[in-house]
mmCIF file of C-alpha atoms in Angstrom:
data_model
loop_
_atom_site.group_PDB
_atom_site.id
_atom_site.type_symbol
_atom_site.label_atom_id
_atom_site.label_comp_id
_atom_site.label_asym_id
_atom_site.label_seq_id
_atom_site.Cartn_x
_atom_site.Cartn_y
_atom_site.Cartn_z
ATOM 1 C CA MET A 1 -0.410 -0.185 -0.253
ATOM 2 C CA SER A 2 1.142 3.161 -0.795
ATOM 3 C CA ALA A 3 0.944 6.537 1.103
ATOM 4 C CA PRO A 4 -2.284 9.093 0.638
ATOM 5 C CA THR A 5 -1.150 11.598 -1.456
ATOM 6 C CA LYS A 6 -1.458 15.646 -0.368
ATOM 7 C CA LYS A 7 -4.010 16.149 -2.591
ATOM 8 C CA ALA A 8 -5.627 13.379 -1.725
ATOM 9 C CA ASP A 9 -5.454 13.888 2.082
ATOM 10 C CA LYS A 10 -6.585 17.581 0.842
ATOM 11 C CA ALA A 11 -10.008 16.735 -1.511
ATOM 12 C CA THR A 12 -10.197 14.244 2.169
ATOM 13 C CA LEU A 13 -10.637 17.338 4.183
ATOM 14 C CA ARG A 14 -12.238 19.580 1.841
ATOM 15 C CA SER A 15 -14.863 16.632 1.011
ATOM 16 C CA LEU A 16 -15.606 16.390 5.277
ATOM 17 C CA SER A 17 -15.469 20.485 5.802
ATOM 18 C CA LYS A 18 -19.162 19.937 3.284
ATOM 19 C CA ASP A 19 -20.085 17.176 4.496
ATOM 20 C CA VAL A 20 -22.533 18.426 7.648
ATOM 21 C CA ARG A 21 -24.668 15.033 8.602
ATOM 22 C CA GLY A 22 -25.234 14.678 12.166
ATOM 23 C CA ALA A 23 -24.387 18.131 12.936
ATOM 24 C CA VAL A 24 -28.570 18.581 13.797
ATOM 25 C CA SER A 25 -27.892 15.824 17.267
ATOM 26 C CA THR A 26 -25.186 16.965 17.603
ATOM 27 C CA GLU A 27 -25.977 20.336 18.833
ATOM 28 C CA TYR A 28 -29.504 18.698 20.277
ATOM 29 C CA LEU A 29 -26.730 16.723 22.461
ATOM 30 C CA VAL A 30 -24.656 20.313 23.679
ATOM 31 C CA LEU A 31 -28.564 21.746 24.449
ATOM 32 C CA VAL A 32 -29.627 18.560 26.551
ATOM 33 C CA GLY A 33 -26.324 18.229 28.129
ATOM 34 C CA THR A 34 -26.879 22.488 28.659
ATOM 35 C CA VAL A 35 -30.434 21.624 30.045
ATOM 36 C CA GLY A 36 -28.855 18.470 32.115
ATOM 37 C CA LEU A 37 -26.054 20.459 34.066
ATOM 38 C CA GLY A 38 -28.676 23.693 34.441
ATOM 39 C CA MET A 39 -31.194 21.566 36.477
ATOM 40 C CA ALA A 40 -28.126 19.512 38.817
ATOM 41 C CA PHE A 41 -26.868 22.795 40.040
ATOM 42 C CA ALA A 42 -30.507 24.379 40.479
ATOM 43 C CA LEU A 43 -31.453 21.030 42.142
ATOM 44 C CA PHE A 44 -28.165 21.561 43.996
ATOM 45 C CA ALA A 45 -28.065 24.890 45.155
ATOM 46 C CA LEU A 46 -32.475 24.544 46.278
ATOM 47 C CA GLY A 47 -32.373 20.844 47.163
ATOM 48 C CA PRO A 48 -32.183 21.468 51.408
ATOM 49 C CA GLY A 49 -34.216 24.852 51.012
ATOM 50 C CA LEU A 50 -37.458 22.933 49.463
ATOM 51 C CA VAL A 51 -36.658 19.621 51.750
ATOM 52 C CA ALA A 52 -36.884 21.553 54.552
ATOM 53 C CA SER A 53 -40.374 23.649 53.322
ATOM 54 C CA TYR A 54 -41.436 20.068 52.365
ATOM 55 C CA GLU A 55 -40.542 18.936 56.051
ATOM 56 C CA VAL A 56 -42.658 21.850 57.335
ATOM 57 C CA THR A 57 -45.243 21.057 54.843
ATOM 58 C CA ARG A 58 -45.124 17.409 55.584
ATOM 59 C CA ARG A 59 -45.233 18.413 59.546
ATOM 60 C CA LEU A 60 -48.535 20.531 59.009
ATOM 61 C CA VAL A 61 -50.227 18.524 57.828
ATOM 62 C CA ALA A 62 -49.717 15.527 59.540
ATOM 63 C CA ALA A 63 -49.916 16.930 62.532
ATOM 64 C CA PRO A 64 -53.804 16.693 64.947
#
């Protein structure tokens, strides 16, 4: 097998740079990942306050 030529490498790179298949799914993946991380950080930040609020409500509802 011979080594690929620079001309073939340039042609391959040119064709790959024009290929946009999978770009939309990659964008959705980045979007979903960003939203997921945002939700995780929000839960981490707000979690203790929400748990305390639910505990107070639970005690009030369960009180005789």
